[in-house]
Amino acid sequence: MEKTVQTKEMVRITTPDEMRRFIRKQKEKGKTIGFVPTMGFLHEGHLSLFRKAAETSDCVVASIFVNPTQFNDRDDYLAYPHDLMRDAHLAEEAGVQALFLPEEKTVYPNGNEVTVTIHAKTDVLCGKSRPGHFNGVATVLAKLFNIIRPDSVYFGMKDAQQAAIVSSMIQAFHFPIRLITCPIVREPDGLAMSSRNARLNPAERKEAAVLSRGLQAGLAAIKAGERDFDAIVQSVRSYYTVHLKLGEVEYIDVLNYPELKRRGASLSGRFIIACAVRYSHARLIDNVTGTAESVSEPG
Ligand code: AMP
């Protein structure tokens, strides 16, 4: 296998016992562990997290596990794209030292007998439209955090609601872990990179650049002085009404971040403008975050 960055071979690990042995050895050598959980079919968004982890942790562990409990649509789960050979190569090049590839039965030895339930930040955005999704995410992460015992974990702002919920979970369960969030990596036309983009047909792919442009319209409204939450939502909605022909808007919302509530009657402080749009075989999400008092340039 061709290598450009690393001098050491990446190891592939499939069992929790083997993973624990690997981690113990690293910790004996005084190394800090950076962990990046993924569902695979890697793209530049994932690789940016691996690179950030390689810069800020001594040893980078990544997992690829398509977690069944976070899918509320069985067809979406079954259709989730895979390419392990390619993923392993990309992960190694981006600085991953150990790739954890557990099987479902080792991650869920007792099925769903014991799970994590999230009681806040889940009644909005994706939590509202995907009931149980974040419980599945939190459950699998609690397991992975316990197996890998990372010093730092790396999450993308592409899934900003997930990052906010993981932050709450780390606090609530006293995981001795630092959460590092990384910016959204986009295609040249602005489309946020996602494994699900592979399921867009060519016309949908072309149109999908509209998602981020609509969010920019919301940012422009804030920049122009708009502070009414619903009016900002409306500026995004109006953009989509004109420019989205194939995609169907699932939600558009403006909330304070990371609490994911509207803090007052008008917008102040840190915020998120978020959307979800459904295409024939892919549901896309995107968002922009900022601080109302310092939004200067849209983007
Ligand atoms: P996934 O494989 O979709 O579960 O994503 C794994 C991690 O990669 C999550 O922390 C995502 O937020 C992050 N991620 C996915 N897409 C992007 C992107 N376009 N930019 C930055 N991070 C991303």
PDB file of C-alpha atoms and ligand atoms in Angstrom:
ATOM      1  CA  MET A   1       0.000   0.000   0.000  1.00  0.00           C
ATOM      2  CA  GLU A   2       1.338   3.407  -0.965  1.00  0.00           C
ATOM      3  CA  LYS A   3       2.088   5.725   1.950  1.00  0.00           C
ATOM      4  CA  THR A   4       2.619   9.440   1.848  1.00  0.00           C
ATOM      5  CA  VAL A   5       2.529  10.693   5.431  1.00  0.00           C
ATOM      6  CA  GLN A   6       2.988   7.885   7.852  1.00  0.00           C
ATOM      7  CA  THR A   7       6.043   5.902   8.593  1.00  0.00           C
ATOM      8  CA  LYS A   8       4.208   3.279  10.639  1.00  0.00           C
ATOM      9  CA  GLU A   9       1.606   0.834   9.355  1.00  0.00           C
ATOM     10  CA  MET A  10      -1.931   1.422  10.498  1.00  0.00           C
ATOM     11  CA  VAL A  11      -3.319  -1.521  12.452  1.00  0.00           C
ATOM     12  CA  ARG A  12      -6.847  -2.798  11.949  1.00  0.00           C
ATOM     13  CA  ILE A  13      -8.555  -4.002  15.097  1.00  0.00           C
ATOM     14  CA  THR A  14     -11.891  -5.769  15.325  1.00  0.00           C
ATOM     15  CA  THR A  15     -12.384  -6.739  18.981  1.00  0.00           C
ATOM     16  CA  PRO A  16     -12.690  -4.628  22.153  1.00  0.00           C
ATOM     17  CA  ASP A  17     -10.020  -6.776  23.906  1.00  0.00           C
ATOM     18  CA  GLU A  18      -7.496  -6.205  21.153  1.00  0.00           C
ATOM     19  CA  MET A  19      -8.353  -2.484  21.131  1.00  0.00           C
ATOM     20  CA  ARG A  20      -7.808  -2.239  24.884  1.00  0.00           C
ATOM     21  CA  ARG A  21      -4.402  -3.952  24.547  1.00  0.00           C
ATOM     22  CA  PHE A  22      -3.402  -1.496  21.822  1.00  0.00           C
ATOM     23  CA  ILE A  23      -4.515   1.491  23.919  1.00  0.00           C
ATOM     24  CA  ARG A  24      -2.743   0.166  27.048  1.00  0.00           C
ATOM     25  CA  LYS A  25       0.525  -0.079  25.091  1.00  0.00           C
ATOM     26  CA  GLN A  26       0.165   3.483  23.802  1.00  0.00           C
ATOM     27  CA  LYS A  27      -0.600   4.829  27.276  1.00  0.00           C
ATOM     28  CA  GLU A  28       2.405   2.958  28.734  1.00  0.00           C
ATOM     29  CA  LYS A  29       4.503   4.887  26.230  1.00  0.00           C
ATOM     30  CA  GLY A  30       2.928   8.116  27.542  1.00  0.00           C
ATOM     31  CA  LYS A  31       0.961   8.780  24.347  1.00  0.00           C
ATOM     32  CA  THR A  32      -2.290  10.737  24.297  1.00  0.00           C
ATOM     33  CA  ILE A  33      -5.153   9.122  22.376  1.00  0.00           C
ATOM     34  CA  GLY A  34      -7.285  11.058  19.884  1.00  0.00           C
ATOM     35  CA  PHE A  35     -10.430   9.274  18.725  1.00  0.00           C
ATOM     36  CA  VAL A  36     -12.567   9.936  15.627  1.00  0.00           C
ATOM     37  CA  PRO A  37     -15.766   7.876  15.370  1.00  0.00           C
ATOM     38  CA  THR A  38     -17.183   7.478  11.836  1.00  0.00           C
ATOM     39  CA  MET A  39     -19.557   5.363   9.809  1.00  0.00           C
ATOM     40  CA  GLY A  40     -17.065   5.074   6.945  1.00  0.00           C
ATOM     41  CA  PHE A  41     -17.263   5.865   3.211  1.00  0.00           C
ATOM     42  CA  LEU A  42     -14.711   8.486   4.052  1.00  0.00           C
ATOM     43  CA  HIS A  43     -14.407  11.889   2.436  1.00  0.00           C
ATOM     44  CA  GLU A  44     -12.441  15.083   3.078  1.00  0.00           C
ATOM     45  CA  GLY A  45     -14.731  15.959   6.018  1.00  0.00           C
ATOM     46  CA  HIS A  46     -13.655  12.823   7.881  1.00  0.00           C
ATOM     47  CA  LEU A  47     -10.041  13.268   6.808  1.00  0.00           C
ATOM     48  CA  SER A  48     -10.003  16.806   8.235  1.00  0.00           C
ATOM     49  CA  LEU A  49     -10.900  15.292  11.627  1.00  0.00           C
ATOM     50  CA  PHE A  50      -8.142  12.673  11.314  1.00  0.00           C
ATOM     51  CA  ARG A  51      -5.615  15.376  10.437  1.00  0.00           C
ATOM     52  CA  LYS A  52      -6.725  17.577  13.324  1.00  0.00           C
ATOM     53  CA  ALA A  53      -6.422  14.572  15.628  1.00  0.00           C
ATOM     54  CA  ALA A  54      -2.934  13.816  14.287  1.00  0.00           C
ATOM     55  CA  GLU A  55      -1.902  17.413  14.979  1.00  0.00           C
ATOM     56  CA  THR A  56      -3.224  17.500  18.529  1.00  0.00           C
ATOM     57  CA  SER A  57      -2.946  13.906  19.834  1.00  0.00           C
ATOM     58  CA  ASP A  58      -0.001  11.481  19.792  1.00  0.00           C
ATOM     59  CA  CYS A  59      -1.969   8.474  18.616  1.00  0.00           C
ATOM     60  CA  VAL A  60      -5.043   8.637  16.369  1.00  0.00           C
ATOM     61  CA  VAL A  61      -7.694   5.937  16.588  1.00  0.00           C
ATOM     62  CA  ALA A  62     -10.643   5.989  14.190  1.00  0.00           C
ATOM     63  CA  SER A  63     -13.643   3.698  14.136  1.00  0.00           C
ATOM     64  CA  ILE A  64     -15.806   2.672  11.222  1.00  0.00           C
ATOM     65  CA  PHE A  65     -19.081   1.262  12.445  1.00  0.00           C
ATOM     66  CA  VAL A  66     -22.447   1.747  10.779  1.00  0.00           C
ATOM     67  CA  ASN A  67     -24.458   1.850  13.975  1.00  0.00           C
ATOM     68  CA  PRO A  68     -27.857   0.225  13.444  1.00  0.00           C
ATOM     69  CA  THR A  69     -29.487   1.828  16.503  1.00  0.00           C
ATOM     70  CA  GLN A  70     -29.153   5.362  15.171  1.00  0.00           C
ATOM     71  CA  PHE A  71     -31.070   4.639  11.966  1.00  0.00           C
ATOM     72  CA  ASN A  72     -34.806   5.000  12.177  1.00  0.00           C
ATOM     73  CA  ASP A  73     -35.171   3.985   8.551  1.00  0.00           C
ATOM     74  CA  ARG A  74     -34.103   0.382   7.860  1.00  0.00           C
ATOM     75  CA  ASP A  75     -33.649   1.094   4.126  1.00  0.00           C
ATOM     76  CA  ASP A  76     -31.327   4.009   4.918  1.00  0.00           C
ATOM     77  CA  TYR A  77     -29.268   1.651   7.125  1.00  0.00           C
ATOM     78  CA  LEU A  78     -29.145  -1.099   4.502  1.00  0.00           C
ATOM     79  CA  ALA A  79     -28.265   1.377   1.732  1.00  0.00           C
ATOM     80  CA  TYR A  80     -25.475   3.092   3.708  1.00  0.00           C
ATOM     81  CA  PRO A  81     -22.433   3.082   1.395  1.00  0.00           C
ATOM     82  CA  HIS A  82     -19.313   1.037   2.211  1.00  0.00           C
ATOM     83  CA  ASP A  83     -15.794   0.873   0.774  1.00  0.00           C
ATOM     84  CA  LEU A  84     -13.488  -0.504   3.409  1.00  0.00           C
ATOM     85  CA  MET A  85     -10.411  -0.941   1.200  1.00  0.00           C
ATOM     86  CA  ARG A  86     -10.512   2.682   0.119  1.00  0.00           C
ATOM     87  CA  ASP A  87     -11.355   3.908   3.629  1.00  0.00           C
ATOM     88  CA  ALA A  88      -8.405   2.061   5.166  1.00  0.00           C
ATOM     89  CA  HIS A  89      -6.023   3.593   2.654  1.00  0.00           C
ATOM     90  CA  LEU A  90      -7.374   7.136   3.190  1.00  0.00           C
ATOM     91  CA  ALA A  91      -7.358   6.776   6.972  1.00  0.00           C
ATOM     92  CA  GLU A  92      -3.756   5.604   7.010  1.00  0.00           C
ATOM     93  CA  GLU A  93      -2.661   8.473   4.756  1.00  0.00           C
ATOM     94  CA  ALA A  94      -4.409  10.982   7.007  1.00  0.00           C
ATOM     95  CA  GLY A  95      -2.506   9.823  10.086  1.00  0.00           C
ATOM     96  CA  VAL A  96      -4.731   7.165  11.678  1.00  0.00           C
ATOM     97  CA  GLN A  97      -2.672   4.593  13.600  1.00  0.00           C
ATOM     98  CA  ALA A  98      -5.442   2.189  14.567  1.00  0.00           C
ATOM     99  CA  LEU A  99      -8.698   1.563  12.731  1.00  0.00           C
ATOM    100  CA  PHE A 100     -11.385  -0.033  14.882  1.00  0.00           C
ATOM    101  CA  LEU A 101     -13.817  -2.148  12.857  1.00  0.00           C
ATOM    102  CA  PRO A 102     -16.040  -3.874  15.380  1.00  0.00           C
ATOM    103  CA  GLU A 103     -18.874  -6.244  14.528  1.00  0.00           C
ATOM    104  CA  GLU A 104     -22.406  -5.460  15.616  1.00  0.00           C
ATOM    105  CA  LYS A 105     -22.552  -8.388  18.056  1.00  0.00           C
ATOM    106  CA  THR A 106     -19.423  -7.275  19.884  1.00  0.00           C
ATOM    107  CA  VAL A 107     -20.653  -3.682  20.163  1.00  0.00           C
ATOM    108  CA  TYR A 108     -24.107  -4.842  21.335  1.00  0.00           C
ATOM    109  CA  PRO A 109     -23.380  -8.027  23.345  1.00  0.00           C
ATOM    110  CA  ASN A 110     -26.725  -7.742  25.153  1.00  0.00           C
ATOM    111  CA  GLY A 111     -28.692  -6.324  22.240  1.00  0.00           C
ATOM    112  CA  ASN A 112     -30.536  -3.241  23.456  1.00  0.00           C
ATOM    113  CA  GLU A 113     -30.798  -4.293  27.113  1.00  0.00           C
ATOM    114  CA  VAL A 114     -28.859  -1.228  28.248  1.00  0.00           C
ATOM    115  CA  THR A 115     -29.010   2.042  26.333  1.00  0.00           C
ATOM    116  CA  VAL A 116     -28.436   5.762  26.856  1.00  0.00           C
ATOM    117  CA  THR A 117     -31.378   8.173  26.655  1.00  0.00           C
ATOM    118  CA  ILE A 118     -30.872  11.855  25.915  1.00  0.00           C
ATOM    119  CA  HIS A 119     -33.518  14.099  27.454  1.00  0.00           C
ATOM    120  CA  ALA A 120     -32.459  17.524  26.206  1.00  0.00           C
ATOM    121  CA  LYS A 121     -31.636  19.106  22.838  1.00  0.00           C
ATOM    122  CA  THR A 122     -33.478  16.297  21.026  1.00  0.00           C
ATOM    123  CA  ASP A 123     -36.892  17.919  20.505  1.00  0.00           C
ATOM    124  CA  VAL A 124     -35.634  20.120  17.649  1.00  0.00           C
ATOM    125  CA  LEU A 125     -33.887  19.765  14.257  1.00  0.00           C
ATOM    126  CA  CYS A 126     -32.860  16.154  13.484  1.00  0.00           C
ATOM    127  CA  GLY A 127     -33.957  14.943  16.922  1.00  0.00           C
ATOM    128  CA  LYS A 128     -37.508  15.939  16.095  1.00  0.00           C
ATOM    129  CA  SER A 129     -37.589  14.328  12.669  1.00  0.00           C
ATOM    130  CA  ARG A 130     -35.558  11.223  13.622  1.00  0.00           C
ATOM    131  CA  PRO A 131     -36.984   9.999  16.938  1.00  0.00           C
ATOM    132  CA  GLY A 132     -34.489   7.860  18.874  1.00  0.00           C
ATOM    133  CA  HIS A 133     -31.590   8.794  16.589  1.00  0.00           C
ATOM    134  CA  PHE A 134     -29.547  10.573  19.259  1.00  0.00           C
ATOM    135  CA  ASN A 135     -30.196   7.832  21.821  1.00  0.00           C
ATOM    136  CA  GLY A 136     -28.587   5.435  19.339  1.00  0.00           C
ATOM    137  CA  VAL A 137     -25.672   7.829  18.778  1.00  0.00           C
ATOM    138  CA  ALA A 138     -25.135   8.345  22.526  1.00  0.00           C
ATOM    139  CA  THR A 139     -25.374   4.622  23.231  1.00  0.00           C
ATOM    140  CA  VAL A 140     -22.752   3.651  20.678  1.00  0.00           C
ATOM    141  CA  LEU A 141     -20.466   6.508  21.714  1.00  0.00           C
ATOM    142  CA  ALA A 142     -20.649   5.537  25.400  1.00  0.00           C
ATOM    143  CA  LYS A 143     -19.513   2.047  24.372  1.00  0.00           C
ATOM    144  CA  LEU A 144     -16.733   3.310  22.095  1.00  0.00           C
ATOM    145  CA  PHE A 145     -15.519   5.857  24.672  1.00  0.00           C
ATOM    146  CA  ASN A 146     -15.282   3.084  27.268  1.00  0.00           C
ATOM    147  CA  ILE A 147     -13.384   0.736  24.969  1.00  0.00           C
ATOM    148  CA  ILE A 148     -10.953   3.342  23.609  1.00  0.00           C
ATOM    149  CA  ARG A 149     -10.667   5.683  26.619  1.00  0.00           C
ATOM    150  CA  PRO A 150      -9.522   8.608  24.469  1.00  0.00           C
ATOM    151  CA  ASP A 151      -8.072  11.827  25.839  1.00  0.00           C
ATOM    152  CA  SER A 152      -9.699  13.802  23.016  1.00  0.00           C
ATOM    153  CA  VAL A 153     -12.540  13.115  20.600  1.00  0.00           C
ATOM    154  CA  TYR A 154     -13.072  14.942  17.314  1.00  0.00           C
ATOM    155  CA  PHE A 155     -16.488  15.733  15.855  1.00  0.00           C
ATOM    156  CA  GLY A 156     -17.508  17.729  12.796  1.00  0.00           C
ATOM    157  CA  MET A 157     -19.790  20.759  12.978  1.00  0.00           C
ATOM    158  CA  LYS A 158     -21.569  19.205   9.984  1.00  0.00           C
ATOM    159  CA  ASP A 159     -23.507  17.375  12.706  1.00  0.00           C
ATOM    160  CA  ALA A 160     -23.737  20.367  15.050  1.00  0.00           C
ATOM    161  CA  GLN A 161     -26.654  18.968  17.053  1.00  0.00           C
ATOM    162  CA  GLN A 162     -24.684  15.761  17.584  1.00  0.00           C
ATOM    163  CA  ALA A 163     -21.652  17.764  18.784  1.00  0.00           C
ATOM    164  CA  ALA A 164     -23.852  19.685  21.270  1.00  0.00           C
ATOM    165  CA  ILE A 165     -25.360  16.453  22.599  1.00  0.00           C
ATOM    166  CA  VAL A 166     -21.975  14.692  22.857  1.00  0.00           C
ATOM    167  CA  SER A 167     -20.705  17.656  24.848  1.00  0.00           C
ATOM    168  CA  SER A 168     -23.630  17.252  27.292  1.00  0.00           C
ATOM    169  CA  MET A 169     -23.041  13.503  27.513  1.00  0.00           C
ATOM    170  CA  ILE A 170     -19.336  13.922  28.272  1.00  0.00           C
ATOM    171  CA  GLN A 171     -20.261  16.266  31.114  1.00  0.00           C
ATOM    172  CA  ALA A 172     -23.149  14.175  32.427  1.00  0.00           C
ATOM    173  CA  PHE A 173     -21.190  10.905  32.531  1.00  0.00           C
ATOM    174  CA  HIS A 174     -17.913  12.508  33.676  1.00  0.00           C
ATOM    175  CA  PHE A 175     -16.002  11.069  30.739  1.00  0.00           C
ATOM    176  CA  PRO A 176     -12.467  12.457  31.146  1.00  0.00           C
ATOM    177  CA  ILE A 177     -12.473  13.473  27.500  1.00  0.00           C
ATOM    178  CA  ARG A 178     -11.873  16.745  25.683  1.00  0.00           C
ATOM    179  CA  LEU A 179     -14.285  17.410  22.808  1.00  0.00           C
ATOM    180  CA  ILE A 180     -12.784  19.129  19.779  1.00  0.00           C
ATOM    181  CA  THR A 181     -15.192  20.332  17.081  1.00  0.00           C
ATOM    182  CA  CYS A 182     -13.973  20.878  13.531  1.00  0.00           C
ATOM    183  CA  PRO A 183     -15.418  23.097  10.770  1.00  0.00           C
ATOM    184  CA  ILE A 184     -17.607  21.790   7.954  1.00  0.00           C
ATOM    185  CA  VAL A 185     -15.666  20.783   4.838  1.00  0.00           C
ATOM    186  CA  ARG A 186     -17.511  21.690   1.645  1.00  0.00           C
ATOM    187  CA  GLU A 187     -17.381  20.897  -2.054  1.00  0.00           C
ATOM    188  CA  PRO A 188     -16.304  23.814  -4.298  1.00  0.00           C
ATOM    189  CA  ASP A 189     -19.980  24.726  -4.908  1.00  0.00           C
ATOM    190  CA  GLY A 190     -20.671  24.895  -1.160  1.00  0.00           C
ATOM    191  CA  LEU A 191     -22.354  21.503  -0.670  1.00  0.00           C
ATOM    192  CA  ALA A 192     -21.316  20.081   2.699  1.00  0.00           C
ATOM    193  CA  MET A 193     -19.435  16.832   2.148  1.00  0.00           C
ATOM    194  CA  SER A 194     -21.388  13.772   3.224  1.00  0.00           C
ATOM    195  CA  SER A 195     -21.251  10.047   2.581  1.00  0.00           C
ATOM    196  CA  ARG A 196     -24.899  10.365   1.554  1.00  0.00           C
ATOM    197  CA  ASN A 197     -24.072  12.749  -1.334  1.00  0.00           C
ATOM    198  CA  ALA A 198     -23.177   9.592  -3.294  1.00  0.00           C
ATOM    199  CA  ARG A 199     -26.888   8.774  -3.337  1.00  0.00           C
ATOM    200  CA  LEU A 200     -27.900  11.952  -5.194  1.00  0.00           C
ATOM    201  CA  ASN A 201     -28.636  11.652  -8.902  1.00  0.00           C
ATOM    202  CA  PRO A 202     -26.797  14.156 -11.155  1.00  0.00           C
ATOM    203  CA  ALA A 203     -29.673  16.670 -11.225  1.00  0.00           C
ATOM    204  CA  GLU A 204     -30.092  16.476  -7.448  1.00  0.00           C
ATOM    205  CA  ARG A 205     -26.349  16.839  -6.906  1.00  0.00           C
ATOM    206  CA  LYS A 206     -26.352  19.993  -9.017  1.00  0.00           C
ATOM    207  CA  GLU A 207     -29.284  21.461  -7.128  1.00  0.00           C
ATOM    208  CA  ALA A 208     -27.945  20.521  -3.676  1.00  0.00           C
ATOM    209  CA  ALA A 209     -25.573  23.525  -3.666  1.00  0.00           C
ATOM    210  CA  VAL A 210     -28.738  25.517  -2.950  1.00  0.00           C
ATOM    211  CA  LEU A 211     -28.799  24.246   0.663  1.00  0.00           C
ATOM    212  CA  SER A 212     -25.743  26.194   1.759  1.00  0.00           C
ATOM    213  CA  ARG A 213     -26.742  29.247  -0.305  1.00  0.00           C
ATOM    214  CA  GLY A 214     -30.071  29.383   1.528  1.00  0.00           C
ATOM    215  CA  LEU A 215     -28.225  29.321   4.860  1.00  0.00           C
ATOM    216  CA  GLN A 216     -26.065  32.169   3.580  1.00  0.00           C
ATOM    217  CA  ALA A 217     -29.277  34.109   2.848  1.00  0.00           C
ATOM    218  CA  GLY A 218     -30.173  33.646   6.538  1.00  0.00           C
ATOM    219  CA  LEU A 219     -26.732  34.881   7.576  1.00  0.00           C
ATOM    220  CA  ALA A 220     -27.081  37.867   5.260  1.00  0.00           C
ATOM    221  CA  ALA A 221     -30.370  38.758   6.966  1.00  0.00           C
ATOM    222  CA  ILE A 222     -28.637  38.687  10.364  1.00  0.00           C
ATOM    223  CA  LYS A 223     -25.813  40.767   8.957  1.00  0.00           C
ATOM    224  CA  ALA A 224     -28.374  43.277   7.720  1.00  0.00           C
ATOM    225  CA  GLY A 225     -29.674  43.590  11.290  1.00  0.00           C
ATOM    226  CA  GLU A 226     -32.564  41.097  11.384  1.00  0.00           C
ATOM    227  CA  ARG A 227     -32.946  39.653  14.895  1.00  0.00           C
ATOM    228  CA  ASP A 228     -36.378  38.056  14.676  1.00  0.00           C
ATOM    229  CA  PHE A 229     -35.917  34.246  14.667  1.00  0.00           C
ATOM    230  CA  ASP A 230     -38.890  33.534  12.421  1.00  0.00           C
ATOM    231  CA  ALA A 231     -37.955  36.282   9.967  1.00  0.00           C
ATOM    232  CA  ILE A 232     -34.477  34.745   9.606  1.00  0.00           C
ATOM    233  CA  VAL A 233     -36.056  31.316   9.035  1.00  0.00           C
ATOM    234  CA  GLN A 234     -38.298  32.932   6.445  1.00  0.00           C
ATOM    235  CA  SER A 235     -35.361  34.416   4.547  1.00  0.00           C
ATOM    236  CA  VAL A 236     -33.915  30.904   4.188  1.00  0.00           C
ATOM    237  CA  ARG A 237     -37.308  29.424   3.309  1.00  0.00           C
ATOM    238  CA  SER A 238     -37.911  32.062   0.615  1.00  0.00           C
ATOM    239  CA  TYR A 239     -34.567  31.211  -0.967  1.00  0.00           C
ATOM    240  CA  TYR A 240     -35.455  27.515  -1.037  1.00  0.00           C
ATOM    241  CA  THR A 241     -38.941  28.204  -2.371  1.00  0.00           C
ATOM    242  CA  VAL A 242     -37.377  29.856  -5.400  1.00  0.00           C
ATOM    243  CA  HIS A 243     -34.361  27.587  -5.912  1.00  0.00           C
ATOM    244  CA  LEU A 244     -35.236  24.091  -4.661  1.00  0.00           C
ATOM    245  CA  LYS A 245     -37.169  22.142  -7.254  1.00  0.00           C
ATOM    246  CA  LEU A 246     -36.218  18.525  -6.559  1.00  0.00           C
ATOM    247  CA  GLY A 247     -35.495  18.573  -2.845  1.00  0.00           C
ATOM    248  CA  GLU A 248     -38.167  18.796  -0.176  1.00  0.00           C
ATOM    249  CA  VAL A 249     -37.458  20.875   2.922  1.00  0.00           C
ATOM    250  CA  GLU A 250     -37.814  18.842   6.123  1.00  0.00           C
ATOM    251  CA  TYR A 251     -36.921  21.654   8.505  1.00  0.00           C
ATOM    252  CA  ILE A 252     -35.291  25.072   8.679  1.00  0.00           C
ATOM    253  CA  ASP A 253     -34.644  26.536  12.105  1.00  0.00           C
ATOM    254  CA  VAL A 254     -32.668  29.250  13.866  1.00  0.00           C
ATOM    255  CA  LEU A 255     -31.695  28.535  17.485  1.00  0.00           C
ATOM    256  CA  ASN A 256     -29.090  29.529  20.009  1.00  0.00           C
ATOM    257  CA  TYR A 257     -26.109  27.183  20.080  1.00  0.00           C
ATOM    258  CA  PRO A 258     -25.192  24.934  21.815  1.00  0.00           C
ATOM    259  CA  GLU A 259     -28.371  24.900  23.926  1.00  0.00           C
ATOM    260  CA  LEU A 260     -30.566  24.526  20.830  1.00  0.00           C
ATOM    261  CA  LYS A 261     -33.291  26.785  22.170  1.00  0.00           C
ATOM    262  CA  ARG A 262     -34.343  30.342  21.411  1.00  0.00           C
ATOM    263  CA  ARG A 263     -32.731  32.200  24.295  1.00  0.00           C
ATOM    264  CA  GLY A 264     -34.914  35.320  24.144  1.00  0.00           C
ATOM    265  CA  ALA A 265     -37.493  37.026  21.985  1.00  0.00           C
ATOM    266  CA  SER A 266     -34.799  38.203  19.570  1.00  0.00           C
ATOM    267  CA  LEU A 267     -31.536  36.682  18.442  1.00  0.00           C
ATOM    268  CA  SER A 268     -28.389  37.373  20.430  1.00  0.00           C
ATOM    269  CA  GLY A 269     -25.187  35.475  21.148  1.00  0.00           C
ATOM    270  CA  ARG A 270     -24.118  32.251  19.464  1.00  0.00           C
ATOM    271  CA  PHE A 271     -26.623  30.800  17.007  1.00  0.00           C
ATOM    272  CA  ILE A 272     -27.141  28.064  14.447  1.00  0.00           C
ATOM    273  CA  ILE A 273     -29.141  28.204  11.241  1.00  0.00           C
ATOM    274  CA  ALA A 274     -29.842  24.590  10.280  1.00  0.00           C
ATOM    275  CA  CYS A 275     -31.758  22.734   7.600  1.00  0.00           C
ATOM    276  CA  ALA A 276     -32.604  19.248   6.389  1.00  0.00           C
ATOM    277  CA  VAL A 277     -33.690  18.535   2.820  1.00  0.00           C
ATOM    278  CA  ARG A 278     -34.933  15.240   1.413  1.00  0.00           C
ATOM    279  CA  TYR A 279     -34.004  13.995  -2.046  1.00  0.00           C
ATOM    280  CA  SER A 280     -35.198  10.757  -3.606  1.00  0.00           C
ATOM    281  CA  HIS A 281     -32.556   8.553  -1.931  1.00  0.00           C
ATOM    282  CA  ALA A 282     -30.740  10.896   0.430  1.00  0.00           C
ATOM    283  CA  ARG A 283     -31.602  13.188   3.289  1.00  0.00           C
ATOM    284  CA  LEU A 284     -29.088  16.051   3.522  1.00  0.00           C
ATOM    285  CA  ILE A 285     -28.392  18.328   6.477  1.00  0.00           C
ATOM    286  CA  ASP A 286     -26.406  21.537   6.661  1.00  0.00           C
ATOM    287  CA  ASN A 287     -25.896  24.445   9.024  1.00  0.00           C
ATOM    288  CA  VAL A 288     -23.992  27.632   9.705  1.00  0.00           C
ATOM    289  CA  THR A 289     -23.082  28.897  13.156  1.00  0.00           C
ATOM    290  CA  GLY A 290     -22.042  32.361  14.261  1.00  0.00           C
ATOM    291  CA  THR A 291     -22.435  35.021  16.915  1.00  0.00           C
ATOM    292  CA  ALA A 292     -25.135  37.611  16.287  1.00  0.00           C
ATOM    293  CA  GLU A 293     -23.008  40.496  17.528  1.00  0.00           C
ATOM    294  CA  SER A 294     -20.065  39.624  15.289  1.00  0.00           C
ATOM    295  CA  VAL A 295     -21.615  38.406  12.037  1.00  0.00           C
ATOM    296  CA  SER A 296     -19.689  40.515   9.592  1.00  0.00           C
ATOM    297  CA  GLU A 297     -19.221  38.642   6.375  1.00  0.00           C
ATOM    298  CA  PRO A 298     -21.760  35.984   5.383  1.00  0.00           C
ATOM    299  CA  GLY A 299     -19.769  32.766   5.206  1.00  0.00           C
TER     300      GLY A 299
HETATM  301  P1  AMP B   1     -20.286  10.084   9.906  1.00  0.00           P
HETATM  302  O1  AMP B   1     -19.361   9.087   9.274  1.00  0.00           O
HETATM  303  O2  AMP B   1     -21.245  10.720   8.947  1.00  0.00           O
HETATM  304  O3  AMP B   1     -20.954   9.552  11.160  1.00  0.00           O
HETATM  305  O4  AMP B   1     -19.374  11.290  10.391  1.00  0.00           O
HETATM  306  C1  AMP B   1     -18.293  11.073  11.256  1.00  0.00           C
HETATM  307  C2  AMP B   1     -17.756  12.406  11.709  1.00  0.00           C
HETATM  308  O5  AMP B   1     -17.338  13.161  10.579  1.00  0.00           O
HETATM  309  C3  AMP B   1     -18.821  13.256  12.445  1.00  0.00           C
HETATM  310  O6  AMP B   1     -18.199  13.911  13.544  1.00  0.00           O
HETATM  311  C4  AMP B   1     -19.229  14.235  11.376  1.00  0.00           C
HETATM  312  O7  AMP B   1     -19.720  15.465  11.897  1.00  0.00           O
HETATM  313  C5  AMP B   1     -17.930  14.452  10.636  1.00  0.00           C
HETATM  314  N1  AMP B   1     -18.209  14.967   9.296  1.00  0.00           N
HETATM  315  C6  AMP B   1     -19.008  14.415   8.353  1.00  0.00           C
HETATM  316  N2  AMP B   1     -19.060  15.213   7.268  1.00  0.00           N
HETATM  317  C7  AMP B   1     -18.272  16.290   7.541  1.00  0.00           C
HETATM  318  C8  AMP B   1     -17.932  17.484   6.825  1.00  0.00           C
HETATM  319  N3  AMP B   1     -18.395  17.732   5.610  1.00  0.00           N
HETATM  320  N4  AMP B   1     -17.107  18.357   7.430  1.00  0.00           N
HETATM  321  C9  AMP B   1     -16.619  18.142   8.676  1.00  0.00           C
HETATM  322  N5  AMP B   1     -16.904  17.039   9.395  1.00  0.00           N
HETATM  323  C10 AMP B   1     -17.718  16.128   8.841  1.00  0.00           C
END
